[in-house]
PDB file of C-alpha atoms in Angstrom:
ATOM      1  CA  MET A  21       0.000   0.000   0.000  1.00 49.00           C
ATOM      2  CA  LYS A  22       1.290   3.440  -0.928  1.00 63.00           C
ATOM      3  CA  ASP A  23       2.030   5.843   1.914  1.00 70.00           C
ATOM      4  CA  LYS A  24      -0.421   8.760   1.991  1.00 77.00           C
ATOM      5  CA  ILE A  25       0.988  12.241   2.480  1.00 75.00           C
ATOM      6  CA  LEU A  26      -0.719  15.291   3.926  1.00 77.00           C
ATOM      7  CA  VAL A  27      -0.653  18.203   1.518  1.00 76.00           C
ATOM      8  CA  LYS A  28      -1.941  21.740   1.416  1.00 80.00           C
ATOM      9  CA  LEU A  29      -2.404  22.566  -2.242  1.00 79.00           C
ATOM     10  CA  ASN A  30      -1.914  26.113  -3.459  1.00 81.00           C
ATOM     11  CA  LYS A  31      -5.053  27.718  -4.823  1.00 84.00           C
ATOM     12  CA  PHE A  32      -5.391  27.176  -8.553  1.00 83.00           C
ATOM     13  CA  VAL A  33      -5.894  30.364 -10.553  1.00 85.00           C
ATOM     14  CA  PHE A  34      -8.516  29.943 -13.271  1.00 87.00           C
ATOM     15  CA  THR A  35      -8.253  32.080 -16.406  1.00 88.00           C
ATOM     16  CA  THR A  36     -10.873  33.081 -18.957  1.00 90.00           C
ATOM     17  CA  TYR A  37      -8.764  31.788 -21.865  1.00 89.00           C
ATOM     18  CA  ALA A  38      -6.229  28.946 -21.948  1.00 89.00           C
ATOM     19  CA  HIS A  39      -3.552  31.111 -23.615  1.00 88.00           C
ATOM     20  CA  GLN A  40      -3.489  33.304 -20.476  1.00 90.00           C
ATOM     21  CA  LYS A  41      -1.478  30.536 -18.798  1.00 91.00           C
ATOM     22  CA  LEU A  42       1.329  30.857 -21.365  1.00 92.00           C
ATOM     23  CA  ASN A  43       4.452  32.758 -20.339  1.00 93.00           C
ATOM     24  CA  TYR A  44       7.598  33.667 -22.246  1.00 91.00           C
ATOM     25  CA  CYS A  45      11.046  33.368 -20.651  1.00 92.00           C
ATOM     26  CA  LEU A  46      13.017  36.569 -21.254  1.00 91.00           C
ATOM     27  CA  ASP A  47      16.330  34.752 -20.664  1.00 89.00           C
ATOM     28  CA  CYS A  48      16.101  31.779 -23.031  1.00 90.00           C
ATOM     29  CA  GLY A  49      13.050  32.620 -25.187  1.00 89.00           C
ATOM     30  CA  SER A  50      11.094  29.473 -24.352  1.00 92.00           C
ATOM     31  CA  TYR A  51       7.409  29.237 -23.481  1.00 93.00           C
ATOM     32  CA  THR A  52       6.027  27.676 -20.321  1.00 93.00           C
ATOM     33  CA  VAL A  53       2.869  27.317 -18.251  1.00 93.00           C
ATOM     34  CA  LEU A  54       4.939  26.828 -15.091  1.00 91.00           C
ATOM     35  CA  SER A  55       5.760  30.468 -14.400  1.00 88.00           C
ATOM     36  CA  GLN A  56       5.406  30.024 -10.611  1.00 86.00           C
ATOM     37  CA  TRP A  57       8.505  27.815 -10.772  1.00 89.00           C
ATOM     38  CA  SER A  58      11.874  28.241 -12.471  1.00 87.00           C
ATOM     39  CA  CYS A  59      12.077  27.983 -16.257  1.00 87.00           C
ATOM     40  CA  SER A  60      12.113  24.342 -17.400  1.00 84.00           C
ATOM     41  CA  LYS A  61      14.820  25.174 -19.969  1.00 86.00           C
ATOM     42  CA  CYS A  62      17.256  27.643 -18.366  1.00 87.00           C
ATOM     43  CA  GLY A  63      16.317  27.412 -14.677  1.00 84.00           C
ATOM     44  CA  LYS A  64      15.843  31.175 -14.314  1.00 88.00           C
ATOM     45  CA  HIS A  65      12.697  33.006 -13.245  1.00 88.00           C
ATOM     46  CA  ASN A  66      12.227  35.933 -15.605  1.00 90.00           C
ATOM     47  CA  PHE A  67       8.856  35.539 -17.310  1.00 93.00           C
ATOM     48  CA  LEU A  68       6.551  37.722 -19.334  1.00 91.00           C
ATOM     49  CA  SER A  69       2.975  36.630 -19.955  1.00 91.00           C
ATOM     50  CA  LEU A  70       1.936  36.145 -23.570  1.00 91.00           C
ATOM     51  CA  GLU A  71      -0.678  38.884 -23.086  1.00 91.00           C
ATOM     52  CA  LYS A  72       1.946  41.327 -21.741  1.00 92.00           C
ATOM     53  CA  LYS A  73       4.304  40.467 -24.605  1.00 92.00           C
ATOM     54  CA  THR A  74       1.479  41.162 -27.056  1.00 92.00           C
ATOM     55  CA  GLU A  75       0.659  44.469 -25.360  1.00 91.00           C
ATOM     56  CA  ILE A  76       4.323  45.582 -25.528  1.00 92.00           C
ATOM     57  CA  ILE A  77       4.470  44.782 -29.266  1.00 92.00           C
ATOM     58  CA  ALA A  78       1.169  46.603 -29.945  1.00 91.00           C
ATOM     59  CA  LYS A  79       2.277  49.711 -28.045  1.00 90.00           C
ATOM     60  CA  LYS A  80       5.655  49.655 -29.810  1.00 92.00           C
ATOM     61  CA  HIS A  81       3.837  49.610 -33.178  1.00 91.00           C
ATOM     62  CA  TYR A  82       1.643  52.491 -32.007  1.00 89.00           C
ATOM     63  CA  ARG A  83       4.726  54.503 -30.993  1.00 90.00           C
ATOM     64  CA  ILE A  84       6.248  53.931 -34.443  1.00 91.00           C
ATOM     65  CA  HIS A  85       3.001  55.062 -36.139  1.00 87.00           C
ATOM     66  CA  ASN A  86       2.869  58.151 -33.917  1.00 86.00           C
ATOM     67  CA  PHE A  87       6.520  58.970 -34.627  1.00 88.00           C
ATOM     68  CA  ILE A  88       5.930  58.731 -38.399  1.00 87.00           C
ATOM     69  CA  LEU A  89       2.873  60.984 -38.040  1.00 85.00           C
ATOM     70  CA  LEU A  90       4.899  63.550 -36.094  1.00 85.00           C
ATOM     71  CA  ILE A  91       7.650  63.504 -38.749  1.00 87.00           C
ATOM     72  CA  VAL A  92       5.039  64.122 -41.480  1.00 84.00           C
ATOM     73  CA  LEU A  93       3.529  67.000 -39.489  1.00 84.00           C
ATOM     74  CA  LEU A  94       6.959  68.458 -38.801  1.00 84.00           C
ATOM     75  CA  MET A  95       7.756  68.336 -42.518  1.00 84.00           C
ATOM     76  CA  ALA A  96       4.441  70.126 -43.224  1.00 81.00           C
ATOM     77  CA  PHE A  97       5.417  72.896 -40.764  1.00 78.00           C
ATOM     78  CA  ILE A  98       8.924  73.238 -42.202  1.00 82.00           C
ATOM     79  CA  THR A  99       7.716  73.439 -45.817  1.00 82.00           C
ATOM     80  CA  SER A 100       4.973  75.993 -45.036  1.00 77.00           C
ATOM     81  CA  THR A 101       5.751  79.254 -46.862  1.00 80.00           C
ATOM     82  CA  ASP A 102       3.295  81.573 -45.092  1.00 81.00           C
ATOM     83  CA  PHE A 103       1.050  81.834 -42.038  1.00 82.00           C
ATOM     84  CA  VAL A 104      -1.972  80.445 -43.920  1.00 84.00           C
ATOM     85  CA  GLN A 105      -0.162  77.230 -44.799  1.00 82.00           C
ATOM     86  CA  LEU A 106       1.240  77.099 -41.257  1.00 80.00           C
ATOM     87  CA  GLY A 107      -2.292  77.445 -39.842  1.00 84.00           C
ATOM     88  CA  ILE A 108      -3.642  74.748 -42.177  1.00 85.00           C
ATOM     89  CA  SER A 109      -0.745  72.437 -41.220  1.00 81.00           C
ATOM     90  CA  ALA A 110      -1.439  73.018 -37.513  1.00 81.00           C
ATOM     91  CA  ALA A 111      -5.188  72.376 -37.898  1.00 85.00           C
ATOM     92  CA  VAL A 112      -4.650  69.238 -39.973  1.00 84.00           C
ATOM     93  CA  GLY A 113      -1.970  68.101 -37.521  1.00 82.00           C
ATOM     94  CA  VAL A 114      -4.237  68.487 -34.477  1.00 83.00           C
ATOM     95  CA  ALA A 115      -7.074  66.674 -36.311  1.00 87.00           C
ATOM     96  CA  MET A 116      -4.777  63.805 -37.345  1.00 85.00           C
ATOM     97  CA  ILE A 117      -3.321  63.414 -33.844  1.00 84.00           C
ATOM     98  CA  GLY A 118      -6.843  63.403 -32.356  1.00 85.00           C
ATOM     99  CA  LEU A 119      -8.022  60.835 -34.910  1.00 86.00           C
ATOM    100  CA  GLN A 120      -4.941  58.686 -34.276  1.00 85.00           C
ATOM    101  CA  ILE A 121      -5.574  58.704 -30.502  1.00 84.00           C
ATOM    102  CA  VAL A 122      -9.255  57.771 -30.953  1.00 87.00           C
ATOM    103  CA  ILE A 123      -8.440  54.957 -33.395  1.00 85.00           C
ATOM    104  CA  GLN A 124      -5.668  53.562 -31.194  1.00 84.00           C
ATOM    105  CA  ARG A 125      -7.806  53.583 -28.054  1.00 85.00           C
ATOM    106  CA  ASN A 126     -10.843  52.027 -29.731  1.00 88.00           C
ATOM    107  CA  PHE A 127      -8.953  49.328 -31.621  1.00 87.00           C
ATOM    108  CA  LEU A 128      -6.175  48.419 -29.149  1.00 86.00           C
ATOM    109  CA  GLY A 129      -7.994  45.240 -28.016  1.00 86.00           C
ATOM    110  CA  LYS A 130      -8.650  44.057 -31.584  1.00 90.00           C
ATOM    111  CA  TYR A 131      -5.104  44.948 -32.649  1.00 90.00           C
ATOM    112  CA  MET A 132      -3.661  43.032 -29.685  1.00 90.00           C
ATOM    113  CA  GLN A 133      -5.808  40.009 -30.573  1.00 91.00           C
ATOM    114  CA  ASP A 134      -4.485  40.087 -34.151  1.00 93.00           C
ATOM    115  CA  ILE A 135      -0.886  40.317 -32.892  1.00 92.00           C
ATOM    116  CA  MET A 136      -1.462  37.450 -30.432  1.00 91.00           C
ATOM    117  CA  ASN A 137      -2.931  35.229 -33.156  1.00 92.00           C
ATOM    118  CA  ARG A 138       0.087  35.981 -35.351  1.00 93.00           C
ATOM    119  CA  LEU A 139       2.508  35.359 -32.461  1.00 91.00           C
ATOM    120  CA  ILE A 140       0.939  31.995 -31.651  1.00 91.00           C
ATOM    121  CA  LYS A 141       1.083  30.941 -35.319  1.00 93.00           C
ATOM    122  CA  GLU A 142       4.716  32.065 -35.653  1.00 93.00           C
ATOM    123  CA  ASP A 143       5.847  30.549 -32.338  1.00 92.00           C
ATOM    124  CA  ILE A 144       3.696  27.387 -32.321  1.00 94.00           C
ATOM    125  CA  LYS A 145       6.751  25.081 -32.552  1.00 95.00           C
ATOM    126  CA  MET A 146       8.436  26.932 -29.666  1.00 94.00           C
ATOM    127  CA  ILE A 147       5.210  26.739 -27.619  1.00 93.00           C
ATOM    128  CA  ILE A 148       4.926  22.967 -28.206  1.00 94.00           C
ATOM    129  CA  ALA A 149       8.625  22.504 -27.344  1.00 94.00           C
ATOM    130  CA  GLY A 150       8.103  24.513 -24.141  1.00 93.00           C
ATOM    131  CA  LEU A 151       5.092  22.418 -23.124  1.00 94.00           C
ATOM    132  CA  LYS A 152       7.125  19.240 -23.726  1.00 94.00           C
ATOM    133  CA  LEU A 153       9.872  20.601 -21.460  1.00 94.00           C
ATOM    134  CA  ASP A 154       7.224  21.365 -18.831  1.00 93.00           C
ATOM    135  CA  ALA A 155       5.980  17.766 -19.095  1.00 93.00           C
ATOM    136  CA  GLU A 156       9.566  16.467 -18.652  1.00 93.00           C
ATOM    137  CA  ASN A 157       9.947  18.741 -15.612  1.00 92.00           C
ATOM    138  CA  ILE A 158       6.792  17.196 -14.113  1.00 92.00           C
ATOM    139  CA  MET A 159       7.946  13.637 -14.863  1.00 93.00           C
ATOM    140  CA  GLN A 160      11.158  14.431 -12.982  1.00 93.00           C
ATOM    141  CA  ASP A 161       9.092  15.548  -9.971  1.00 91.00           C
ATOM    142  CA  LEU A 162       7.143  12.256 -10.108  1.00 91.00           C
ATOM    143  CA  LYS A 163      10.371  10.229 -10.230  1.00 92.00           C
ATOM    144  CA  LEU A 164      11.655  12.107  -7.174  1.00 91.00           C
ATOM    145  CA  ASP A 165       8.335  11.578  -5.319  1.00 88.00           C
ATOM    146  CA  ARG A 166       7.578  15.312  -5.286  1.00 90.00           C
ATOM    147  CA  PHE A 167       3.891  14.604  -5.781  1.00 89.00           C
ATOM    148  CA  GLN A 168       2.533  17.937  -4.573  1.00 89.00           C
ATOM    149  CA  ASP A 169       4.771  19.915  -6.974  1.00 91.00           C
ATOM    150  CA  ALA A 170       3.929  17.481  -9.761  1.00 91.00           C
ATOM    151  CA  TYR A 171       0.175  17.765  -9.170  1.00 90.00           C
ATOM    152  CA  GLU A 172       0.221  21.568  -9.009  1.00 91.00           C
ATOM    153  CA  LYS A 173       2.270  21.707 -12.226  1.00 92.00           C
ATOM    154  CA  LEU A 174      -0.061  19.190 -13.891  1.00 92.00           C
ATOM    155  CA  ARG A 175      -3.020  21.466 -13.118  1.00 91.00           C
ATOM    156  CA  GLU A 176      -1.264  24.290 -14.991  1.00 92.00           C
ATOM    157  CA  LEU A 177      -0.195  22.122 -17.935  1.00 93.00           C
ATOM    158  CA  GLY A 178      -3.644  20.515 -18.124  1.00 90.00           C
ATOM    159  CA  VAL A 179      -5.193  23.848 -19.108  1.00 90.00           C
ATOM    160  CA  LEU A 180      -3.404  23.697 -22.486  1.00 90.00           C
ATOM    161  CA  VAL A 181      -2.762  19.961 -22.805  1.00 88.00           C
ATOM    162  CA  ASP A 182      -5.932  17.940 -22.236  1.00 83.00           C
ATOM    163  CA  ASN A 183      -5.114  14.262 -22.643  1.00 85.00           C
ATOM    164  CA  ASP A 184      -5.304  11.027 -20.685  1.00 84.00           C
ATOM    165  CA  SER A 185      -1.553  11.008 -19.885  1.00 87.00           C
ATOM    166  CA  ILE A 186      -1.954  14.238 -17.901  1.00 87.00           C
ATOM    167  CA  LYS A 187      -5.093  12.901 -16.191  1.00 84.00           C
ATOM    168  CA  GLU A 188      -3.410   9.608 -15.294  1.00 87.00           C
ATOM    169  CA  ALA A 189      -0.441  11.462 -13.818  1.00 88.00           C
ATOM    170  CA  LYS A 190      -2.850  13.612 -11.769  1.00 86.00           C
ATOM    171  CA  LEU A 191      -4.600  10.476 -10.498  1.00 85.00           C
ATOM    172  CA  GLU A 192      -1.217   8.971  -9.604  1.00 85.00           C
ATOM    173  CA  CYS A 193      -0.496  12.058  -7.490  1.00 84.00           C
ATOM    174  CA  LEU A 194      -3.945  12.060  -5.896  1.00 83.00           C
ATOM    175  CA  GLU A 195      -3.479   8.423  -4.858  1.00 84.00           C
ATOM    176  CA  ARG A 196      -0.521   9.593  -2.762  1.00 83.00           C
ATOM    177  CA  PHE A 197      -2.443  12.349  -0.978  1.00 78.00           C
ATOM    178  CA  SER A 198      -4.478  12.066   2.157  1.00 76.00           C
ATOM    179  CA  LEU A 199      -7.542  13.815   0.746  1.00 70.00           C
ATOM    180  CA  ARG A 200      -9.561  16.177   2.903  1.00 67.00           C
ATOM    181  CA  ARG A 201     -13.106  17.438   2.415  1.00 65.00           C
ATOM    182  CA  ASP A 202     -11.943  21.041   2.018  1.00 63.00           C
ATOM    183  CA  MET A 203      -9.590  20.229  -0.869  1.00 65.00           C
ATOM    184  CA  GLU A 204     -10.680  21.642  -4.217  1.00 64.00           C
ATOM    185  CA  LEU A 205     -10.336  18.993  -6.890  1.00 62.00           C
ATOM    186  CA  GLU A 206     -11.234  19.734 -10.494  1.00 66.00           C
ATOM    187  CA  LEU A 207     -13.002  16.439 -11.214  1.00 59.00           C
ATOM    188  CA  ASP A 208     -13.571  17.122 -14.901  1.00 59.00           C
ATOM    189  CA  SER A 209      -9.803  17.445 -15.323  1.00 62.00           C
ATOM    190  CA  ILE A 210      -9.165  13.899 -14.062  1.00 61.00           C
ATOM    191  CA  ILE A 211     -11.951  11.947 -15.798  1.00 63.00           C
ATOM    192  CA  LEU A 212     -10.297   9.822 -18.465  1.00 64.00           C
ATOM    193  CA  THR A 213     -11.710   9.728 -21.976  1.00 67.00           C
ATOM    194  CA  LYS A 214     -10.900   6.002 -22.063  1.00 66.00           C
ATOM    195  CA  TYR A 215     -11.446   3.728 -19.104  1.00 56.00           C
ATOM    196  CA  ASP A 216     -11.296   0.075 -18.314  1.00 50.00           C
ATOM    197  CA  ASP A 217     -14.899  -1.129 -17.837  1.00 49.00           C
ATOM    198  CA  ARG A 218     -13.629  -4.361 -16.275  1.00 43.00           C
ATOM    199  CA  LEU A 219     -12.873  -2.562 -12.991  1.00 42.00           C
TER     200      LEU A 219
END
């Protein structure tokens, strides 16, 4: 009989979308869902969420657009030959800046979504490689009998990888725990798609 261990599981943070669990390591450039722990690839702890990375890229693009607009307006001021042209340039400039601000504020969410979709498509191989490294990290915890760490990591990985291997590993961990009534267990995340009906 396997020895049962008393555990106090950390509260699992649910997200609206699965991709919100993805984080990018700023040191080695790999992706992970295990941002509460050290990076599975380089061992460091310097993560940026995929959403934050997307926001930084979107705002960088906006800054470039604004800089180009300012250059165009500056050129209009410099090439103005009289006060009428200068006044027209100023009025057009103020209108364009106002329009740019309105457009950027209203479409930031949509623009960020487009950038995120592109990022995921471009980095899909890196994301898969990162999730495989996370799985290897968890298997190492299981080999070393670190069942609480393994289970908590499996909960994170299970958000993006929903298969019976993850569920079986979770069940293996749960078999080692002395379960209490107050423990929150996500039952739908441990029900196998295939089961042995001979049991």
